[in-house]
Coordinates of C-alpha atoms and ligand atoms in Angstrom, one line a residue:
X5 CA 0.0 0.0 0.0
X6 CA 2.8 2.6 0.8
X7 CA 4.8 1.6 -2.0
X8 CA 2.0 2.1 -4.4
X9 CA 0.9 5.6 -2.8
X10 CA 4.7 6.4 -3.1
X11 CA 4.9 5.7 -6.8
X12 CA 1.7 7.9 -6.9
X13 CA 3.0 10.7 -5.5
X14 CA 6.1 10.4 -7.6
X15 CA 4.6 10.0 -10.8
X16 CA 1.8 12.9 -9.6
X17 CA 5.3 14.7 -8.9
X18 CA 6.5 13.5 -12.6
X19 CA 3.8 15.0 -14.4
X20 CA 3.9 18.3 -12.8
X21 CA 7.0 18.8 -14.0
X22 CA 5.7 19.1 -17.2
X23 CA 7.0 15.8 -19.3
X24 CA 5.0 16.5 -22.3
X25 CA 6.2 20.1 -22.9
X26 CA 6.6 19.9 -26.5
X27 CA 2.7 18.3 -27.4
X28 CA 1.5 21.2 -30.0
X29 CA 4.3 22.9 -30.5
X30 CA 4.4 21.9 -34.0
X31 CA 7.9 19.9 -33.8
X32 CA 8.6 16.5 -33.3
X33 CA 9.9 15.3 -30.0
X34 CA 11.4 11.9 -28.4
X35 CA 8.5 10.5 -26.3
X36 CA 10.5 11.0 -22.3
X37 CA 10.9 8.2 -19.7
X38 CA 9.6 9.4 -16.0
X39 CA 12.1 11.5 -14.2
X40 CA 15.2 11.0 -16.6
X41 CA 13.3 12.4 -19.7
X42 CA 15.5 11.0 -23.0
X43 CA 18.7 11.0 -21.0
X44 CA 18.2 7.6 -19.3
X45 CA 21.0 6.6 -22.0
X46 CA 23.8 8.5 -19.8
X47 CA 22.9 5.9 -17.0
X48 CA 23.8 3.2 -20.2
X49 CA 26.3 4.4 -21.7
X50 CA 27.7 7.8 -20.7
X51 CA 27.1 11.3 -22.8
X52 CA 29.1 9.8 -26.1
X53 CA 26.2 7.1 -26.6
X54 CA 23.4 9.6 -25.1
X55 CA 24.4 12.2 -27.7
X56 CA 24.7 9.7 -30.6
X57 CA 21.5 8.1 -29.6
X58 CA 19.7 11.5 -29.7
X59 CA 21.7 12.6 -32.7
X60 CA 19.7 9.3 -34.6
X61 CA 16.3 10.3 -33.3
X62 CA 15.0 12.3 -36.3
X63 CA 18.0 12.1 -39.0
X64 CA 15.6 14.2 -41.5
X65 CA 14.7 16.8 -38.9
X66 CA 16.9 20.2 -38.3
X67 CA 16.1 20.1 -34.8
X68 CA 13.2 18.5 -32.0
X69 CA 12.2 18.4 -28.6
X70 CA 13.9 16.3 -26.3
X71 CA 12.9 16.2 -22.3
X72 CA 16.7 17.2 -20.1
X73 CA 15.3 15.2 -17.1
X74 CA 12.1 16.9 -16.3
X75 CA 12.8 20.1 -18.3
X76 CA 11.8 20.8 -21.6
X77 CA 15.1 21.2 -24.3
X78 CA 15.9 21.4 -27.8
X79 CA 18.6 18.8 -29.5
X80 CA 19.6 20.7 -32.4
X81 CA 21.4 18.8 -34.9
X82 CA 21.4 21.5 -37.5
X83 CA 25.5 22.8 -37.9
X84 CA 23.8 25.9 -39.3
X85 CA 21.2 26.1 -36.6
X86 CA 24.1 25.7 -34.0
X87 CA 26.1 28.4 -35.6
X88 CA 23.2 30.8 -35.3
X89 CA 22.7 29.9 -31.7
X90 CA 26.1 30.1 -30.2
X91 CA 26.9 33.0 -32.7
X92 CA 24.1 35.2 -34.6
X93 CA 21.6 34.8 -31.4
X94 CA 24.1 34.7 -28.8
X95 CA 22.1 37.5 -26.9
X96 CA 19.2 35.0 -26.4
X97 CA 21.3 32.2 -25.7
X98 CA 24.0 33.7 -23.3
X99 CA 23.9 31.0 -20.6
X100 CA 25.1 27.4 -21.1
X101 CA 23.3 24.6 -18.7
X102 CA 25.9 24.0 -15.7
X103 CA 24.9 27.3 -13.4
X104 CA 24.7 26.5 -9.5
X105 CA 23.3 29.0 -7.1
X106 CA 26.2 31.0 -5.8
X107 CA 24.1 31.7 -2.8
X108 CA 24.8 27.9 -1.3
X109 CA 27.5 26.2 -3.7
X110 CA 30.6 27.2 -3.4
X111 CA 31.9 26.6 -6.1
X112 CA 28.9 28.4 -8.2
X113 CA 30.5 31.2 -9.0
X114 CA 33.1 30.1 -11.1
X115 CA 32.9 31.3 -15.1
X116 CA 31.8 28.6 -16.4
X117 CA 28.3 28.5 -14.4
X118 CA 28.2 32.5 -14.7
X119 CA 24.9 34.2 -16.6
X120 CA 24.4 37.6 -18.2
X121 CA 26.2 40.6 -17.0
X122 CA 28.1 38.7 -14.2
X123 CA 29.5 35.8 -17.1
X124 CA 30.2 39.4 -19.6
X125 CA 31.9 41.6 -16.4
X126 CA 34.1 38.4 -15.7
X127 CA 35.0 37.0 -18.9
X128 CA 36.2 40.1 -20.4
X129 CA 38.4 40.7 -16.9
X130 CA 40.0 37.4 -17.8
X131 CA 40.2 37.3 -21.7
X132 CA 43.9 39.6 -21.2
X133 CA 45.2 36.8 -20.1
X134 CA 45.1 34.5 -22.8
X135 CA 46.2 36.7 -25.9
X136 CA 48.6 35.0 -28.2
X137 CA 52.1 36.8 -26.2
X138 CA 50.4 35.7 -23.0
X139 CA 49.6 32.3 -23.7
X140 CA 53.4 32.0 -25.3
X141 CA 54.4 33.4 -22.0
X142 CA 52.5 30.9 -19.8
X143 CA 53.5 27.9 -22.3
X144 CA 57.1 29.0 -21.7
X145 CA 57.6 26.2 -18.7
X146 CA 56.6 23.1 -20.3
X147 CA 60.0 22.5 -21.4
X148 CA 60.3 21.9 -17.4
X149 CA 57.3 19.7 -16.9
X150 CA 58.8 17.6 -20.4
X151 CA 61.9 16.8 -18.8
X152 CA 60.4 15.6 -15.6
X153 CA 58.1 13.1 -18.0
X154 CA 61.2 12.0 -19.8
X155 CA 62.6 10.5 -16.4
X156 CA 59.4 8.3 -16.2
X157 CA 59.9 7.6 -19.9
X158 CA 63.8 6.7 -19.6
X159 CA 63.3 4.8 -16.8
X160 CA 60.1 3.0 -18.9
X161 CA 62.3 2.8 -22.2
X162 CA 65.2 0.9 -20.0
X163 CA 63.5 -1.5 -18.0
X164 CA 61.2 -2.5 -20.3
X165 CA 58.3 -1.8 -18.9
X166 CA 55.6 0.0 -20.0
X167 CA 54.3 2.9 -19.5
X168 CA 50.4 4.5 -18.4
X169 CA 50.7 7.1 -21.0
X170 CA 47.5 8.3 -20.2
X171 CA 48.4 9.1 -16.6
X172 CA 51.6 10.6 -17.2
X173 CA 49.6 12.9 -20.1
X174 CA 47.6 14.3 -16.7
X175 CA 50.8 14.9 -15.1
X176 CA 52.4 16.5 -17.3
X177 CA 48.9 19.0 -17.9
X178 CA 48.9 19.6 -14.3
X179 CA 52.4 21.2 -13.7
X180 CA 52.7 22.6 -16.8
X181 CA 48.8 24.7 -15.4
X182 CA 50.1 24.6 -12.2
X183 CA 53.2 26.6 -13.1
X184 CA 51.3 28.9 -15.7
X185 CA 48.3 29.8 -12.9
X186 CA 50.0 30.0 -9.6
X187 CA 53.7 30.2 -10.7
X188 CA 55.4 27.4 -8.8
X189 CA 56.0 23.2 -10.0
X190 CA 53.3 20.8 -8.6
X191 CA 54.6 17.8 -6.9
X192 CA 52.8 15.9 -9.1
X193 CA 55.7 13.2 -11.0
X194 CA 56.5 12.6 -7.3
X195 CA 54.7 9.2 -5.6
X196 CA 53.1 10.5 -2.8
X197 CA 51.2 13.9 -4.5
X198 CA 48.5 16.2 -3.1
X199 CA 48.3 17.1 -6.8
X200 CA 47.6 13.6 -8.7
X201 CA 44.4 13.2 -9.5
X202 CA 43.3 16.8 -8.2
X203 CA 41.6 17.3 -11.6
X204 CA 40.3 14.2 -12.2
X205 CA 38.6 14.1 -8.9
X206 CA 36.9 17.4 -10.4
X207 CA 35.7 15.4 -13.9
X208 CA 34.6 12.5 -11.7
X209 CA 31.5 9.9 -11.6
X210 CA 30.4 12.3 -8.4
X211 CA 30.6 15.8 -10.8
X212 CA 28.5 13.8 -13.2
X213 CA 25.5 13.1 -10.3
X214 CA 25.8 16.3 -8.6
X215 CA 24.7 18.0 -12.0
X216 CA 22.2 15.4 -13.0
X217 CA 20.9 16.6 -9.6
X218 CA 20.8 20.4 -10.3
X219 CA 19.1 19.9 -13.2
X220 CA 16.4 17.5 -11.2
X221 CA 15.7 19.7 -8.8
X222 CA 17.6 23.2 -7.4
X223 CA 15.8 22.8 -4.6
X224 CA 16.6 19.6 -3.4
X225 CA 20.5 20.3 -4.7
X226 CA 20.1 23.5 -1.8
X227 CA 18.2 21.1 0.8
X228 CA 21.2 18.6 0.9
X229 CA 23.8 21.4 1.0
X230 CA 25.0 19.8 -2.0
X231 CA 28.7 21.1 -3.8
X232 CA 29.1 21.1 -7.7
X233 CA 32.8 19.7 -7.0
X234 CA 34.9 17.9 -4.6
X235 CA 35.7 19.9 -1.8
X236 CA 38.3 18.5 -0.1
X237 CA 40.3 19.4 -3.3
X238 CA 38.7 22.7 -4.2
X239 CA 40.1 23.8 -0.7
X240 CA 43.3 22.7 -0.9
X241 CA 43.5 24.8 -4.0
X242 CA 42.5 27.4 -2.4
X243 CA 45.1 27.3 0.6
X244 CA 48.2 27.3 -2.1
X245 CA 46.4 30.4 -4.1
X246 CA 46.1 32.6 -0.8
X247 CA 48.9 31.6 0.3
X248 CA 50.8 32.8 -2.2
X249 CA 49.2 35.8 -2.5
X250 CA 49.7 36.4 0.6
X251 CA 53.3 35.6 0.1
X252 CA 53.2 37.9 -2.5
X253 CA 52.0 40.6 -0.9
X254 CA 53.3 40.8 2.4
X255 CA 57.3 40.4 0.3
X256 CA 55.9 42.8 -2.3
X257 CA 57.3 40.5 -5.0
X258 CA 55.9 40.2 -8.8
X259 CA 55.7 37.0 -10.7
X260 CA 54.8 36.5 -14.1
X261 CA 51.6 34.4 -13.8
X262 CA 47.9 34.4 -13.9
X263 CA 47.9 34.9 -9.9
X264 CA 50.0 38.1 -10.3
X265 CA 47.1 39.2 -13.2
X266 CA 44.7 38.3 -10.3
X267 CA 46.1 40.5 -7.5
X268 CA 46.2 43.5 -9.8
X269 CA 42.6 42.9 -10.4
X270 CA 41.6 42.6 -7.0
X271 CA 43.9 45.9 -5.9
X272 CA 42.2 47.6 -8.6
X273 CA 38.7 47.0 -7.4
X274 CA 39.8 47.2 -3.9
X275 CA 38.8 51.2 -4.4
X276 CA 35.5 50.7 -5.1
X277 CA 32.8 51.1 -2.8
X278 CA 31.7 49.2 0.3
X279 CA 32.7 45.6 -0.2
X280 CA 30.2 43.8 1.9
X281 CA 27.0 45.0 -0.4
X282 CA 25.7 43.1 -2.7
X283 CA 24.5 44.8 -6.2
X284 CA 23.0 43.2 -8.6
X285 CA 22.5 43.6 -12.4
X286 CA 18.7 44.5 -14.2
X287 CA 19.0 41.5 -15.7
X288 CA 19.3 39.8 -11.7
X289 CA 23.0 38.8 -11.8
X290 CA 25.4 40.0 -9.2
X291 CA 27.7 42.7 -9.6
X292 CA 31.3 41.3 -9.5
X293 CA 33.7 42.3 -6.3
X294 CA 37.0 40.3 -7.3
X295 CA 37.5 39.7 -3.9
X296 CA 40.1 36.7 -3.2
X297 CA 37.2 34.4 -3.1
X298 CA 35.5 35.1 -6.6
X299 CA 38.9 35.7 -7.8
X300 CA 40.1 32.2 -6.6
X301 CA 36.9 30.9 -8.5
X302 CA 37.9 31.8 -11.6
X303 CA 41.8 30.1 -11.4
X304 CA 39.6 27.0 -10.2
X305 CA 37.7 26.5 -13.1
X306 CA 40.6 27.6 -15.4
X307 CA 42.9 24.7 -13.8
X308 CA 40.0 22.2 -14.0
X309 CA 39.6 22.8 -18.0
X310 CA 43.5 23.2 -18.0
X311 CA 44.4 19.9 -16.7
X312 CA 41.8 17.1 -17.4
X313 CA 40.7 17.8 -21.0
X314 CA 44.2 18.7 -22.7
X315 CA 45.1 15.3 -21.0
X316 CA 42.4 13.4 -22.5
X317 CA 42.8 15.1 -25.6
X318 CA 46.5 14.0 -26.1
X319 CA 45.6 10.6 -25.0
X320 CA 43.1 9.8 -27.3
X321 CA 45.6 11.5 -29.8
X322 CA 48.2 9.5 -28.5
X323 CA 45.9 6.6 -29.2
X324 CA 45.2 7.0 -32.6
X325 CA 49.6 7.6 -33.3
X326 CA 50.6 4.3 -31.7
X327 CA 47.8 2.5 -34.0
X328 CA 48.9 4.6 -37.0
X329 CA 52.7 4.4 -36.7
X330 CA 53.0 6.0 -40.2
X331 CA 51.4 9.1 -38.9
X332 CA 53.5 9.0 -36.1
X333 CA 56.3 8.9 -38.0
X334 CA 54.9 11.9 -40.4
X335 CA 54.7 14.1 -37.2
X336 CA 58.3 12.9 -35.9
X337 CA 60.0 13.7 -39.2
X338 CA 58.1 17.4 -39.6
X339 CA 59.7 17.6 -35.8
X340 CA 63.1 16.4 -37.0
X341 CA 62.9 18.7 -39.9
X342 CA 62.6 21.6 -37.3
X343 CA 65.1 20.6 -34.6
X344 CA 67.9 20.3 -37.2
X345 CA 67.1 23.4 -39.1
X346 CA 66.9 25.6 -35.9
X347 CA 69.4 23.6 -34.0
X348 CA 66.8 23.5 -31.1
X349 CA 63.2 21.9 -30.4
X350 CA 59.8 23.0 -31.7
X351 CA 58.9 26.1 -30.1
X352 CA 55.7 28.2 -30.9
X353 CA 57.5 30.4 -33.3
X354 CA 57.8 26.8 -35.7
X355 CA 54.1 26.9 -36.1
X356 CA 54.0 27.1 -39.2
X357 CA 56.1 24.5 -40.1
X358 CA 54.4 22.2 -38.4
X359 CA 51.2 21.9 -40.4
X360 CA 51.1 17.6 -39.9
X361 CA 51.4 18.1 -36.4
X362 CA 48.4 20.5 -36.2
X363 CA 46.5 18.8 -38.7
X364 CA 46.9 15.6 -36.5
X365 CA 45.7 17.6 -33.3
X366 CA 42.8 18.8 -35.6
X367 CA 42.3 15.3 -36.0
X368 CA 41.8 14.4 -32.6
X369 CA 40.0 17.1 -31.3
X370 CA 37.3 16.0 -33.9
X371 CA 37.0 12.3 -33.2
X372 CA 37.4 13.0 -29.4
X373 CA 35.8 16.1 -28.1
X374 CA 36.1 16.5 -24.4
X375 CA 32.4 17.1 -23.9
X376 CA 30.5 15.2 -26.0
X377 CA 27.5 17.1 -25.6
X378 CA 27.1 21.4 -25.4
X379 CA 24.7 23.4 -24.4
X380 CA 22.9 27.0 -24.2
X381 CA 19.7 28.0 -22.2
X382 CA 17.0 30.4 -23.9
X383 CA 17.7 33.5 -21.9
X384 CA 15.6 35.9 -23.9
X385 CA 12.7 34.8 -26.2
X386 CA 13.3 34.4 -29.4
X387 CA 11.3 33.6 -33.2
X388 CA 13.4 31.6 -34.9
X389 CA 12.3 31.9 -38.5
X390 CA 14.4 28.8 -40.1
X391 CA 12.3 26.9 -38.2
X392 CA 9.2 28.6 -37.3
X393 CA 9.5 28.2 -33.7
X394 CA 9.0 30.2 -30.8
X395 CA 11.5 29.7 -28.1
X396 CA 10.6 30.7 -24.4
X397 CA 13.1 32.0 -22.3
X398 CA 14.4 28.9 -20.1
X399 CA 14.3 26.4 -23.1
X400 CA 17.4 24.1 -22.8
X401 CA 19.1 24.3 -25.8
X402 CA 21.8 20.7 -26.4
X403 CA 24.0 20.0 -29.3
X404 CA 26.4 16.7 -30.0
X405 CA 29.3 17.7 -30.3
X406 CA 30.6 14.5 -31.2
X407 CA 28.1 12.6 -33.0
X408 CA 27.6 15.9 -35.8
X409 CA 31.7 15.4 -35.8
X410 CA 31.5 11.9 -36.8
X411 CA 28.7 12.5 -39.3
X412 CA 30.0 11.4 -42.7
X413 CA 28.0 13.7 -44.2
X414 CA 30.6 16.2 -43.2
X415 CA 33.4 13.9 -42.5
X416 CA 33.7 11.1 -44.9
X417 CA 35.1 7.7 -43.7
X418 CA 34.4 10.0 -40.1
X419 CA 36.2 7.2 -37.9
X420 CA 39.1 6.8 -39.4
X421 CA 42.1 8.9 -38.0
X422 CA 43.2 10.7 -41.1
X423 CA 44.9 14.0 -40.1
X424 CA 45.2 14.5 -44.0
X425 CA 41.9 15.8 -44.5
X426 CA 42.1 18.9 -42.6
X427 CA 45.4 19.6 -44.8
X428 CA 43.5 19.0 -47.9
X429 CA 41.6 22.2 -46.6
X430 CA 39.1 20.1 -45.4
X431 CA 36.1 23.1 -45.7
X432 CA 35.3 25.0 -42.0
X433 CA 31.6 24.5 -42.4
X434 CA 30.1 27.2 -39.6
X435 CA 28.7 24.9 -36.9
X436 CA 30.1 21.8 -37.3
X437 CA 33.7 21.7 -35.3
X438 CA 32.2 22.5 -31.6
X439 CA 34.9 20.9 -29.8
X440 CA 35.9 24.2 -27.9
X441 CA 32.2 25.3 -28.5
X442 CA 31.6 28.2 -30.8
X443 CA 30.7 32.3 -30.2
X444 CA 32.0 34.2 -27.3
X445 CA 31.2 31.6 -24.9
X446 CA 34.0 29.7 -26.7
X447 CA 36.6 28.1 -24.4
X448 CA 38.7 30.7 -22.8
X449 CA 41.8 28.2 -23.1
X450 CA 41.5 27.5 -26.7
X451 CA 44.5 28.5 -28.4
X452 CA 46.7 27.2 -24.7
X453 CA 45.4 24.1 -25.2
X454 CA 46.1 23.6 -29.2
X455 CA 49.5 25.2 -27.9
X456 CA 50.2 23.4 -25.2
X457 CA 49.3 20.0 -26.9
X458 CA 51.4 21.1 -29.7
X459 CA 54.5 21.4 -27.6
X460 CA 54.2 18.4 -25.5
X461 CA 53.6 16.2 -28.8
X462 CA 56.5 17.4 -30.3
X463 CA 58.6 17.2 -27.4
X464 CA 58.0 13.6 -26.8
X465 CA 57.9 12.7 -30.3
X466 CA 61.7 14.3 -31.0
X467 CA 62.9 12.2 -27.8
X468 CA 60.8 8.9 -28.0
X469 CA 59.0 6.6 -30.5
X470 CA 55.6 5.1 -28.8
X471 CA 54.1 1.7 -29.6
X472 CA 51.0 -0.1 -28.1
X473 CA 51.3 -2.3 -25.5
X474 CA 49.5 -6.0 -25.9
X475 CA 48.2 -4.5 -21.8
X476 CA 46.3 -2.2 -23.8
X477 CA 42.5 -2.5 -24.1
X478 CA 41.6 -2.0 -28.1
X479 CA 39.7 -0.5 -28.7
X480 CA 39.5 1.6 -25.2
X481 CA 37.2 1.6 -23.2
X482 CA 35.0 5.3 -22.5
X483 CA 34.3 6.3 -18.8
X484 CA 30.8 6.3 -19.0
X485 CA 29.9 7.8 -15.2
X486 CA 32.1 11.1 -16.3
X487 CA 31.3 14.3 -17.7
X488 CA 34.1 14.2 -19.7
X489 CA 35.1 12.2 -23.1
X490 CA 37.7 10.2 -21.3
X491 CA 38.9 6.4 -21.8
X492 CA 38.6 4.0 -18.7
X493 CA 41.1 1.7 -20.0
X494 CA 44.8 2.9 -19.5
X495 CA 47.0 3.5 -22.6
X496 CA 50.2 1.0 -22.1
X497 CA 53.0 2.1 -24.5
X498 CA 56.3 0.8 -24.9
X499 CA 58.7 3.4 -25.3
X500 CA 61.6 3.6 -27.5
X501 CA 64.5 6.3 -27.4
X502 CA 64.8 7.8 -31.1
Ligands
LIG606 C1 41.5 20.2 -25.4 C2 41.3 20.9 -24.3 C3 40.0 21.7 -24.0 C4 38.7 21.4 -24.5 C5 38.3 20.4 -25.5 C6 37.9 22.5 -23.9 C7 36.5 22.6 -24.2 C8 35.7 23.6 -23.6 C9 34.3 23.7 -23.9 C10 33.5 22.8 -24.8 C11 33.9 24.8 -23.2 C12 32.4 25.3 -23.2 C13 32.3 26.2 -24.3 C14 30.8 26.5 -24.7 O1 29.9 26.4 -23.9 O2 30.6 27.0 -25.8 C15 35.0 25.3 -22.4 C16 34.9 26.3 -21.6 C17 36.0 26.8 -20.9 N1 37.3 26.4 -20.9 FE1 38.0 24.9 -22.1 N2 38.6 23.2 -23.1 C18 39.9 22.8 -23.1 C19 41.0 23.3 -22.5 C20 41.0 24.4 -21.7 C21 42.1 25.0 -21.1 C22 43.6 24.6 -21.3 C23 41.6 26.1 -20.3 C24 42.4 27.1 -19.5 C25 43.7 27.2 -19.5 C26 40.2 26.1 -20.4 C27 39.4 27.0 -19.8 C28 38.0 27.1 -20.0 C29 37.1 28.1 -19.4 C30 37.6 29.1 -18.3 C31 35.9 27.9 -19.9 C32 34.6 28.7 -19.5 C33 34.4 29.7 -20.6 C34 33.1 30.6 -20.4 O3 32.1 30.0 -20.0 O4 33.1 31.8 -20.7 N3 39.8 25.1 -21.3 N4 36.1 24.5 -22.7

């Protein structure tokens, strides 16, 4: 009897929450499961098979209604569509789907989960940072973090053994961020680290629940005094950034590093008015302070995307180069080409003869974007004439990354690792490469990351030549509990000395 009532009031529950949204609105829609809506594949199979799975719903159709849990959303499949959203339309589309309450999460008010004014104020505080001469600047140390991963791979190379490239990927992303945002070397090639497997405990199976959650219910998110993040590692973070500011500050020193960029920010707005008021925005966002908190928010997120994704990116490039040992050996002698002309390794100046390299990196970012899935929220209504359709503000707006990159329609023969096709001019059709998502909500470390990637391949590849291991799972396996587009299975190499 209680269990029955129970489901009652559940499914009572269910269908206030509006499961048939898109009845009458004149577009087709996938018919939702109770409480998960069409996203009961995630629990399956993780976002790459959710986003492929809703990418096959209605091949024929530019875009439908899809149920985000209980909340109504759009999967547009559409490259042109996409464009218009993230780009032409960006003012009605301004937020992306990960927001937390700043009032109760701590971690809320990081960029990434920023809206309106707030996200604009903050972003373009931050965008100096990551010009072309800074970036170069910041890249400048992962010669250091190289020739702490060429000890592992010596050591690898002359016992025989192989080597967890994957893992050794993360390390080398994590000093190499770690140096760039808070100027000193992680411990993080050392055994015993408080920095291994900071990130990934960020990009983990709990991340993935705690924002199924928020999208569920706010409420119930606020109730259980729930945090987007783990906090044990969030605060530890936090006690090396103050710290060294207050270092910093009390020896009046100057580095060259995103933390410096910070503490001007924060003496700058130390002038303005009282600090404990809160102001807000017309359109309801808070006015920033760049106090130390907000401030430490920001190098947070930035060292989350720094680490995890560039790492997974390389692996799954990494991947594809020990399969492909002819492409590997295309990269290594463009590499070789350089070193012997210059007399020294690839540095950011050689970009341009590199064009193999990059259109390997391409290559990968296609067949393994980070997040498989994007999104935007309505934020203003909006007409949309290509389709007829009214949008209300609130609309969830989701688009698959990587099933629209693996669409043969735009990429024949899409997966097959073929680096050639992006320098046969493969065509930039608006809309379709998302990987770093598109408009000015793009990915703030865009152009570090292709860097950074760029300079670690070609420092391992002048040094090393990588073959699979018979440990290795092929294919690998994809984590299917995290947010991000990572492989379970570890990527054994054996290394070779060139
Ligand atoms: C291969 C590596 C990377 C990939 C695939 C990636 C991908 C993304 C994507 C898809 C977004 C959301 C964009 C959108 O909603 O349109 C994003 C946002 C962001 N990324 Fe990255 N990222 C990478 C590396 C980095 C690095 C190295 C940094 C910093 C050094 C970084 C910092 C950020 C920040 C701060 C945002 C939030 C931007 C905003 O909302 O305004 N990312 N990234």
């Amino acid at each position: 009897m209680v269990f029955w009532l129970l489901i009652s009031v559940l499914c009572l529950l269910w269908l206030l929450t509006r499961p048939f949204y898109w009845v009458g609105k004149g577009i087709k829609f996938a018919y939702p499961l109770p409480f998960v809506g069409n996203f009961g594949e995630t629990l399956r199979g993780g976002l790459v098979q959710l986003g492929r799975s809703l990418y096959q719903k209605f091949p024929d159709e530019r875009l439908y209604g899809i149920h985000v849990f209980s909340k109504p959303g759009l999967l547009i499949r559409d490259p042109e569509l996409i464009n218009n959203i993230c780009v032409r339309d960006f003012d009605h589309f301004t937020s992306n789907s990960l927001g937390s309450n700043q009032e109760y999460d701590s971690m809320g008010g990081n960029l990434l989960f920023l809206h309106g004014s707030q996200w604009k104020e903050v972003r373009s505080k931050l965008s100096p940072f990551f010009t072309p001469a800074k970036v170069k600047h910041m890249l400048s140390n992962v010669e250091k973090s190289i020739s702490k991963a060429t000890k592992v791979l010596d050591e690898s190379s002359r016992t025989g053994d192989p080597c967890d490239l994957g893992v050794l990927l993360g390390q080398i992303t994590n000093d190499v961020i770690t140096q760039s945002l808070f100027g000193i070397e992680s411990d993080v090639f050392e055994e015993k680290s408080f920095f291994k497997n900071l990130a990934a405990l960020f990009f983990s199976t709990k991340a993935t629940m705690m924002f199924s959650l928020r999208n569920v219910s706010q409420t119930l998110f606020k109730y259980l005094r729930l945090q987007s993040f783990d906090l044990d590692s969030f605060l530890f973070l936090k006690k090396i950034m103050k710290e060294i500011v207050e270092q910093r500050r009390e020896k009046n020193m100057k580095g060259a590093d995103f933390v410096q960029g910070i503490i001007e920010i924060m003496e700058n707005h130390k002038l303005e008015g009282n600090q404990e008021e809160l102001k807000y925005y017309p359109d309801g966002t808070r006015v920033p302070k760049f106090t130390f908190d907000e401030m430490f928010l920001q190098a947070f997120i930035i060292f989350m995307g720094g680490v995890e994704s560039s790492a997974t990116t390389m692996t799954w490039l990494f991947y594809e180069l020990v399969q492909n040992q002819e492409s590997q050996d295309r990269c290594r002698d463009e590499i070789l080409a350089v070193v012997k002309k210059n007399k020294r390794s690839v540095t950011l100046d050689d970009i341009n003869d590199v064009p193999y390299n990059l259109a390997a990196i391409n290559e990968a970012v296609r067949m393994y974007p980070a997040f498989a899935i994007l999104s935007r929220i309505c934020t203003k209504p909006i007409y949309m004439s290509e389709c007829d359709l009214n949008i209300e503000k609130g609309t969830l707006i989701m688009y698959p990354t990587e099933a629209v990159q693996r669409d043969s329609q735009y990429f024949p023969d899409p997966n097959t690792f073929n680096p050639d096709r992006f320098l046969d001019g493969c065509p930039p059709i608006s809309g379709v490469q998302t990987t770093f998502g598109l408009g000015p909500r793009l990915c703030l470390g865009k152009s570090f990351a292709i860097h950074e990637i760029l300079l670690v391949v070609s420092s391992l590849l002048e040094r090393y030549k990588f073959e699979i291991n018979e440990k290795t799972k092929v294919p690998l396996e994809r984590a299917k509990t995290r947010p991000i587009n990572s492989p379970s299975t570890p990527l054994w190499v054996n290394v070779i000395p060139i």
